[in-house]
């Protein structure tokens, strides 16, 4: 269901469902399509797979020795990066559990509007413990410290680690084909007197809690990487060199995403910046009251998690800022958990909270 269709049925800001997902803070999440498959990871050391139309966990991805810090879902393929320094690939098409075939009290003319199973007695049975046993594909192990960011497209995956390297992987052969040393690249840039690409001090105290590599995205030979010094470096994977650095953030870069024209970044400096990739200049920027921990955009909106109990939404079409999420209802006086992670596709928003809950909204 596309965004126009979604908004015919639900107003922007409407809650679709809430899932009591994990026993601890959400560390990573992604989904393939509205009402599709979602994967969530948390500090409770579990990775859960969800059918969003049913609103049910359909199994666990087991194999990592520690918490998963980053993940991506693309069609049936899932990549997970962990504090155990490994990356694992999974094929969800091999899962044994299909909740749509297990409805209880299913009626002939029941409309599947994505709001099924609001009542527990209508729920399908719990997934068998073996539902995901055939999903593991292979493990990628070359990093020597926790994996904090990853992104794959086609047969190429790039990962970033606390070992201060980026690694490019061939997913067909299942091996590392290139290692990019971020500090070395910065030193080379300094040596060649290209001051735009130096590893710079931001004038702030060292943030030991920040991930050295906070966010990455790959597209063909183009790689964007955001790091703890506040820099966004654009790499050419063919040469293994940085060809442009974007200077502006004064805190660690925690999120980034680019399209044909713009690159959007979120940072612990409490700001979102929109860069023009043609010139390298900042096209727009706006600030929040707390560090930005997660950010994503679709064709219409930029959504961010920024240390509060709402998702901060920026409408690119009309320039309007608004709040979506559990804390947006001013009449609701209850306390809600801080939102840590956000994902949006076609106006369908999912957010993961510090208490392990996942919320799904029309945005």
CSV table of C-alpha atoms in Angstrom, one decimal:
chain,number,residue,atom,x,y,z
A,1,UNK,CA,0.0,0.0,0.0
A,2,UNK,CA,1.6,3.3,-1.1
A,3,UNK,CA,1.6,6.6,0.8
A,4,UNK,CA,-1.4,8.1,-1.0
A,5,UNK,CA,-3.4,4.9,-0.3
A,6,UNK,CA,-2.2,4.7,3.3
A,7,UNK,CA,-3.3,8.3,3.9
A,8,UNK,CA,-6.8,7.7,2.4
A,9,UNK,CA,-7.4,5.3,5.3
A,10,UNK,CA,-5.3,6.9,8.1
A,11,UNK,CA,-4.5,10.5,9.0
A,12,UNK,CA,-0.9,11.4,9.3
A,13,UNK,CA,0.1,10.8,12.9
A,14,UNK,CA,-2.3,7.9,13.4
A,15,UNK,CA,-1.1,4.9,15.4
A,16,UNK,CA,-1.4,1.6,13.4
A,17,UNK,CA,-0.2,-0.6,16.2
A,18,UNK,CA,2.2,-1.0,19.1
A,19,UNK,CA,4.3,-4.1,19.6
A,20,UNK,CA,5.8,-5.1,23.0
A,21,UNK,CA,9.0,-6.1,21.2
A,22,UNK,CA,12.0,-6.5,23.6
A,23,UNK,CA,13.0,-6.5,27.2
A,24,UNK,CA,15.6,-3.8,26.7
A,25,UNK,CA,16.4,-0.8,24.5
A,26,UNK,CA,16.1,-1.2,20.7
A,27,UNK,CA,19.5,-1.0,19.1
A,28,UNK,CA,18.6,-1.5,15.4
A,29,UNK,CA,15.6,-2.0,13.2
A,30,UNK,CA,14.5,-2.1,9.6
A,31,UNK,CA,11.6,-3.3,7.5
A,32,UNK,CA,11.2,-4.1,3.8
A,33,UNK,CA,7.8,-2.5,2.9
A,34,UNK,CA,4.6,-1.2,4.6
A,35,UNK,CA,2.9,-4.2,6.3
A,36,UNK,CA,5.8,-6.4,5.3
A,37,UNK,CA,8.6,-8.0,7.3
A,38,UNK,CA,10.4,-6.2,10.1
A,39,UNK,CA,13.5,-7.1,12.0
A,40,UNK,CA,14.4,-5.6,15.4
A,41,UNK,CA,17.4,-6.0,17.6
A,42,UNK,CA,17.9,-4.9,21.2
A,43,UNK,CA,20.2,-4.9,24.2
A,44,UNK,CA,18.4,-8.0,25.5
A,45,UNK,CA,20.7,-9.8,22.9
A,46,UNK,CA,17.8,-11.0,20.7
A,47,UNK,CA,17.0,-10.4,17.1
A,48,UNK,CA,13.3,-10.7,16.3
A,49,UNK,CA,11.5,-11.1,13.0
A,50,UNK,CA,8.0,-9.7,12.6
A,51,UNK,CA,5.1,-9.9,10.2
A,52,UNK,CA,3.8,-6.3,10.3
A,53,UNK,CA,0.4,-7.1,8.8
A,54,UNK,CA,-0.3,-9.6,11.6
A,55,UNK,CA,1.6,-7.6,14.2
A,56,UNK,CA,3.3,-10.8,15.5
A,57,UNK,CA,6.8,-12.0,16.1
A,58,UNK,CA,7.4,-14.9,13.8
A,59,UNK,CA,10.8,-16.0,15.0
A,60,UNK,CA,14.3,-15.2,16.3
A,61,UNK,CA,17.5,-14.9,14.4
A,62,UNK,CA,20.0,-16.8,16.6
A,63,UNK,CA,23.8,-17.0,16.1
A,64,UNK,CA,25.5,-13.8,17.3
A,65,UNK,CA,27.4,-13.9,20.6
A,66,UNK,CA,26.4,-10.4,21.6
A,67,UNK,CA,23.9,-7.6,20.8
A,68,UNK,CA,23.3,-6.6,17.3
A,69,UNK,CA,24.1,-2.9,16.7
A,70,UNK,CA,23.0,-2.5,13.1
A,71,UNK,CA,20.9,-4.3,10.5
A,72,UNK,CA,19.3,-4.0,7.1
A,73,UNK,CA,16.3,-5.7,5.5
A,74,UNK,CA,16.2,-5.9,1.7
A,75,UNK,CA,13.4,-8.1,0.3
A,76,UNK,CA,14.1,-11.4,2.0
A,77,UNK,CA,17.7,-10.8,2.9
A,78,UNK,CA,18.8,-9.5,6.3
A,79,UNK,CA,22.3,-8.4,7.3
A,80,UNK,CA,23.1,-8.0,11.0
A,81,UNK,CA,26.2,-6.5,12.5
A,82,UNK,CA,27.1,-7.3,16.1
A,83,UNK,CA,29.2,-6.3,19.1
A,84,UNK,CA,30.8,-9.7,18.6
A,85,UNK,CA,32.6,-8.2,15.5
A,86,UNK,CA,30.8,-10.4,13.0
A,87,UNK,CA,28.2,-9.8,10.3
A,88,UNK,CA,25.6,-12.4,9.5
A,89,UNK,CA,23.4,-12.8,6.5
A,90,UNK,CA,20.0,-14.4,6.7
A,91,UNK,CA,17.3,-15.5,4.1
A,92,UNK,CA,13.8,-14.9,5.5
A,93,UNK,CA,12.3,-16.8,2.5
A,94,UNK,CA,13.4,-20.0,4.3
A,95,UNK,CA,11.3,-19.2,7.4
A,96,UNK,CA,8.8,-21.9,8.3
A,97,UNK,CA,6.2,-19.8,9.9
A,98,UNK,CA,3.3,-18.1,7.9
A,99,UNK,CA,0.9,-16.3,10.3
A,100,UNK,CA,-1.6,-15.5,7.5
A,101,UNK,CA,-2.3,-19.3,7.3
A,102,UNK,CA,-2.8,-19.6,11.0
A,103,UNK,CA,-5.6,-17.2,11.8
A,104,UNK,CA,-8.1,-18.3,14.4
A,105,UNK,CA,-11.8,-17.3,14.0
A,106,UNK,CA,-11.0,-16.2,10.4
A,107,UNK,CA,-14.1,-14.9,8.7
A,108,UNK,CA,-14.8,-15.2,5.0
A,109,UNK,CA,-15.1,-11.5,4.3
A,110,UNK,CA,-12.6,-10.2,6.8
A,111,UNK,CA,-10.7,-7.2,5.4
A,112,UNK,CA,-7.0,-7.3,5.7
A,113,UNK,CA,-6.3,-3.6,6.6
A,114,UNK,CA,-3.2,-4.2,8.6
A,115,UNK,CA,-5.0,-4.0,11.9
A,116,UNK,CA,-5.6,-7.7,12.4
A,117,UNK,CA,-5.1,-9.4,15.7
A,118,UNK,CA,-5.9,-6.5,17.9
A,119,UNK,CA,-7.5,-9.0,20.3
A,120,UNK,CA,-5.2,-11.7,21.6
A,121,UNK,CA,-7.8,-14.4,21.1
A,122,UNK,CA,-7.7,-13.8,17.4
A,123,UNK,CA,-3.9,-14.2,17.3
A,124,UNK,CA,-2.1,-17.0,15.5
A,125,UNK,CA,-0.2,-19.5,17.6
A,126,UNK,CA,3.3,-18.6,18.8
A,127,UNK,CA,6.0,-19.4,16.2
A,128,UNK,CA,7.9,-22.7,16.8
A,129,UNK,CA,11.4,-22.3,18.1
A,130,UNK,CA,12.7,-23.8,14.9
A,131,UNK,CA,10.9,-21.3,12.6
A,132,UNK,CA,14.1,-19.6,11.5
A,133,UNK,CA,16.5,-22.5,11.6
A,134,UNK,CA,17.0,-22.6,7.8
A,135,UNK,CA,17.5,-18.8,7.5
A,136,UNK,CA,21.2,-18.4,8.2
A,137,UNK,CA,23.3,-18.0,5.1
A,138,UNK,CA,26.9,-17.2,6.1
A,139,UNK,CA,29.0,-15.1,8.5
A,140,UNK,CA,31.5,-12.3,7.5
A,141,UNK,CA,34.4,-12.2,10.0
A,142,UNK,CA,37.3,-9.8,9.5
A,143,UNK,CA,36.6,-6.9,11.9
A,144,UNK,CA,38.4,-7.1,15.3
A,145,UNK,CA,35.9,-4.9,17.2
A,146,UNK,CA,32.2,-4.4,17.2
A,147,UNK,CA,30.4,-3.6,14.0
A,148,UNK,CA,28.5,-0.4,14.4
A,149,UNK,CA,27.2,0.4,10.8
A,150,UNK,CA,26.5,-1.5,7.6
A,151,UNK,CA,24.7,-1.1,4.3
A,152,UNK,CA,24.4,-3.4,1.3
A,153,UNK,CA,23.1,-3.0,-2.2
A,154,UNK,CA,23.2,-5.8,-4.7
A,155,UNK,CA,26.2,-8.0,-4.2
A,156,UNK,CA,28.2,-5.4,-2.2
A,157,UNK,CA,28.1,-4.8,1.5
A,158,UNK,CA,30.1,-2.2,3.4
A,159,UNK,CA,30.6,-2.3,7.2
A,160,UNK,CA,32.0,0.1,9.7
A,161,UNK,CA,33.6,-0.9,13.0
A,162,UNK,CA,35.0,0.3,16.2
A,163,UNK,CA,38.3,-1.0,14.9
A,164,UNK,CA,38.3,2.2,12.8
A,165,UNK,CA,38.0,0.5,9.5
A,166,UNK,CA,35.5,0.2,6.7
A,167,UNK,CA,35.3,-3.2,4.9
A,168,UNK,CA,33.8,-3.9,1.5
A,169,UNK,CA,32.4,-7.4,1.1
A,170,UNK,CA,31.6,-9.5,-2.0
A,171,UNK,CA,28.3,-11.2,-1.0
A,172,UNK,CA,28.6,-13.7,-3.8
A,173,UNK,CA,32.0,-15.0,-2.6
A,174,UNK,CA,31.3,-14.2,1.0
A,175,UNK,CA,34.7,-12.5,1.6
A,176,UNK,CA,36.2,-9.1,2.3
A,177,UNK,CA,37.6,-7.5,-0.9
A,178,UNK,CA,38.8,-4.2,0.4
A,179,UNK,CA,39.7,-2.6,3.8
A,180,UNK,CA,39.5,1.2,4.1
A,181,UNK,CA,41.4,2.7,7.1
A,182,UNK,CA,39.6,5.9,7.9
A,183,UNK,CA,42.5,7.4,9.9
A,184,UNK,CA,45.0,6.5,7.3
A,185,UNK,CA,42.9,8.1,4.6
A,186,UNK,CA,42.6,11.3,6.6
A,187,UNK,CA,46.4,11.3,7.1
A,188,UNK,CA,47.0,10.9,3.4
A,189,UNK,CA,44.7,13.8,2.7
A,190,UNK,CA,46.7,15.9,5.2
A,191,UNK,CA,50.0,14.9,3.6
A,192,UNK,CA,48.7,16.0,0.2
A,193,UNK,CA,47.8,19.4,1.6
A,194,UNK,CA,44.1,18.8,0.9
A,195,UNK,CA,42.9,20.5,4.1
A,196,UNK,CA,39.3,19.7,3.3
A,197,UNK,CA,39.8,16.1,4.2
A,198,UNK,CA,41.9,16.2,7.3
A,199,UNK,CA,41.0,14.3,10.5
A,200,UNK,CA,40.0,17.4,12.5
A,201,UNK,CA,39.5,18.1,16.1
A,202,UNK,CA,36.1,19.5,16.8
A,203,UNK,CA,37.0,21.4,19.9
A,204,UNK,CA,34.9,19.3,22.2
A,205,UNK,CA,35.8,16.7,24.7
A,206,UNK,CA,36.2,13.1,23.4
A,207,UNK,CA,32.9,11.3,23.3
A,208,UNK,CA,33.8,7.8,24.3
A,209,UNK,CA,30.2,6.6,24.0
A,210,UNK,CA,30.0,7.6,20.3
A,211,UNK,CA,30.5,5.0,17.6
A,212,UNK,CA,33.7,5.7,15.6
A,213,UNK,CA,31.7,4.9,12.4
A,214,UNK,CA,28.2,6.1,13.0
A,215,UNK,CA,26.5,5.6,9.6
A,216,UNK,CA,27.2,4.5,6.1
A,217,UNK,CA,25.4,4.1,2.7
A,218,UNK,CA,26.7,2.5,-0.5
A,219,UNK,CA,25.5,2.9,-4.0
A,220,UNK,CA,27.5,1.2,-6.8
A,221,UNK,CA,31.1,2.7,-6.3
A,222,UNK,CA,29.9,5.6,-4.1
A,223,UNK,CA,30.2,5.3,-0.3
A,224,UNK,CA,29.2,7.9,2.3
A,225,UNK,CA,30.5,7.5,5.8
A,226,UNK,CA,29.8,9.5,8.9
A,227,UNK,CA,32.2,9.3,11.8
A,228,UNK,CA,32.7,10.4,15.4
A,229,UNK,CA,34.7,13.6,14.5
A,230,UNK,CA,31.6,15.0,12.9
A,231,UNK,CA,32.9,14.5,9.3
A,232,UNK,CA,31.0,13.0,6.4
A,233,UNK,CA,33.5,11.4,3.9
A,234,UNK,CA,32.5,10.4,0.4
A,235,UNK,CA,34.6,7.5,-0.9
A,236,UNK,CA,35.1,6.0,-4.4
A,237,UNK,CA,35.3,2.3,-3.8
A,238,UNK,CA,37.1,1.8,-7.1
A,239,UNK,CA,40.1,3.7,-5.9
A,240,UNK,CA,39.6,3.3,-2.2
A,241,UNK,CA,40.1,7.0,-1.7
A,242,UNK,CA,38.1,9.8,-0.1
A,243,UNK,CA,37.2,12.3,-2.9
A,244,UNK,CA,35.2,14.8,-0.7
A,245,UNK,CA,34.6,15.6,2.9
A,246,UNK,CA,31.6,17.5,4.2
A,247,UNK,CA,32.5,19.7,7.2
A,248,UNK,CA,29.8,21.1,9.4
A,249,UNK,CA,28.8,18.9,12.3
A,250,UNK,CA,30.4,19.5,15.7
A,251,UNK,CA,29.5,16.1,17.1
A,252,UNK,CA,29.5,12.5,16.0
A,253,UNK,CA,27.5,11.7,12.9
A,254,UNK,CA,24.9,9.1,13.9
A,255,UNK,CA,22.8,8.8,10.8
A,256,UNK,CA,23.0,9.5,7.0
A,257,UNK,CA,21.1,8.9,3.8
A,258,UNK,CA,21.5,10.2,0.3
A,259,UNK,CA,19.6,10.2,-3.0
A,260,UNK,CA,20.6,11.6,-6.4
A,261,UNK,CA,20.9,15.2,-5.2
A,262,UNK,CA,21.0,15.5,-1.5
A,263,UNK,CA,22.7,13.8,1.5
A,264,UNK,CA,21.0,14.2,4.9
A,265,UNK,CA,22.9,13.7,8.1
A,266,UNK,CA,21.9,13.5,11.8
A,267,UNK,CA,24.4,14.1,14.6
A,268,UNK,CA,24.9,14.1,18.3
A,269,UNK,CA,25.4,17.9,17.9
A,270,UNK,CA,21.6,18.0,18.0
A,271,UNK,CA,21.2,18.9,14.3
A,272,UNK,CA,20.0,17.6,11.0
A,273,UNK,CA,21.9,18.9,7.9
A,274,UNK,CA,20.8,18.6,4.3
A,275,UNK,CA,23.8,18.8,1.9
A,276,UNK,CA,23.8,19.4,-1.9
A,277,UNK,CA,25.9,16.7,-3.3
A,278,UNK,CA,26.6,18.7,-6.5
A,279,UNK,CA,28.4,21.5,-4.6
A,280,UNK,CA,29.1,20.0,-1.1
A,281,UNK,CA,27.4,23.0,0.5
A,282,UNK,CA,24.7,22.8,3.2
A,283,UNK,CA,21.3,23.4,1.6
A,284,UNK,CA,19.4,23.4,4.9
A,285,UNK,CA,19.8,22.7,8.6
A,286,UNK,CA,17.7,22.6,11.7
A,287,UNK,CA,18.3,21.8,15.3
A,288,UNK,CA,16.6,19.9,18.1
A,289,UNK,CA,17.0,19.9,21.9
A,290,UNK,CA,18.8,16.6,22.2
A,291,UNK,CA,21.3,14.5,20.2
A,292,UNK,CA,19.9,12.9,17.0
A,293,UNK,CA,20.2,9.1,17.4
A,294,UNK,CA,18.5,8.0,14.2
A,295,UNK,CA,17.2,9.6,10.9
A,296,UNK,CA,15.6,8.5,7.6
A,297,UNK,CA,13.7,10.1,4.8
A,298,UNK,CA,11.3,9.0,2.1
A,299,UNK,CA,9.9,11.1,-0.8
A,300,UNK,CA,8.0,13.5,1.5
A,301,UNK,CA,9.4,13.5,5.0
A,302,UNK,CA,12.5,13.4,7.1
A,303,UNK,CA,11.9,11.6,10.4
A,304,UNK,CA,14.3,11.7,13.4
A,305,UNK,CA,14.7,10.2,16.8
A,306,UNK,CA,16.1,13.0,19.0
A,307,UNK,CA,16.0,12.1,22.7
A,308,UNK,CA,12.3,12.5,23.2
A,309,UNK,CA,9.1,10.4,23.2
A,310,UNK,CA,8.0,11.6,19.8
A,311,UNK,CA,9.4,11.2,16.3
A,312,UNK,CA,10.4,14.6,14.9
A,313,UNK,CA,9.0,15.0,11.4
A,314,UNK,CA,10.0,17.5,8.8
A,315,UNK,CA,7.8,17.8,5.7
A,316,UNK,CA,10.0,18.5,2.8
A,317,UNK,CA,7.1,19.7,0.6
A,318,UNK,CA,5.7,22.5,2.8
A,319,UNK,CA,8.6,23.0,5.3
A,320,UNK,CA,6.5,22.1,8.3
A,321,UNK,CA,7.9,20.5,11.5
A,322,UNK,CA,5.6,18.3,13.5
A,323,UNK,CA,5.6,15.5,16.1
A,324,UNK,CA,4.4,11.9,15.6
A,325,UNK,CA,4.4,9.2,18.2
A,326,UNK,CA,3.2,8.3,21.7
A,327,UNK,CA,4.1,11.6,23.2
A,328,UNK,CA,2.4,13.7,20.6
A,329,UNK,CA,-1.1,13.5,22.2
A,330,UNK,CA,-1.2,16.4,24.6
A,331,UNK,CA,-4.2,15.0,26.4
A,332,UNK,CA,-2.3,11.8,27.2
A,333,UNK,CA,-0.6,12.5,30.5
A,334,UNK,CA,1.2,9.2,30.8
A,335,UNK,CA,4.9,8.8,30.6
A,336,UNK,CA,6.3,7.3,27.4
A,337,UNK,CA,9.7,5.8,26.7
A,338,UNK,CA,12.4,7.7,24.7
A,339,UNK,CA,12.4,6.8,21.0
A,340,UNK,CA,15.9,5.6,19.8
A,341,UNK,CA,15.4,4.5,16.2
A,342,UNK,CA,13.1,5.3,13.3
A,343,UNK,CA,12.5,3.9,9.8
A,344,UNK,CA,10.0,5.2,7.2
A,345,UNK,CA,8.9,4.0,3.8
A,346,UNK,CA,6.0,5.4,1.8
A,347,UNK,CA,4.6,7.2,4.8
A,348,UNK,CA,4.7,4.0,6.9
A,349,UNK,CA,6.7,4.8,10.1
A,350,UNK,CA,8.1,2.4,12.6
A,351,UNK,CA,9.9,3.6,15.8
A,352,UNK,CA,11.8,1.6,18.5
A,353,UNK,CA,12.0,2.8,22.1
A,354,UNK,CA,14.4,2.6,25.0
A,355,UNK,CA,12.0,0.3,26.8
A,356,UNK,CA,11.9,-2.2,23.9
A,357,UNK,CA,8.5,-1.3,22.5
A,358,UNK,CA,8.0,-0.8,18.8
A,359,UNK,CA,5.4,1.6,17.5
A,360,UNK,CA,3.9,1.7,13.9
A,361,UNK,CA,2.3,4.9,12.6
A,362,UNK,CA,0.9,6.6,9.5
A,363,UNK,CA,3.2,9.5,8.8
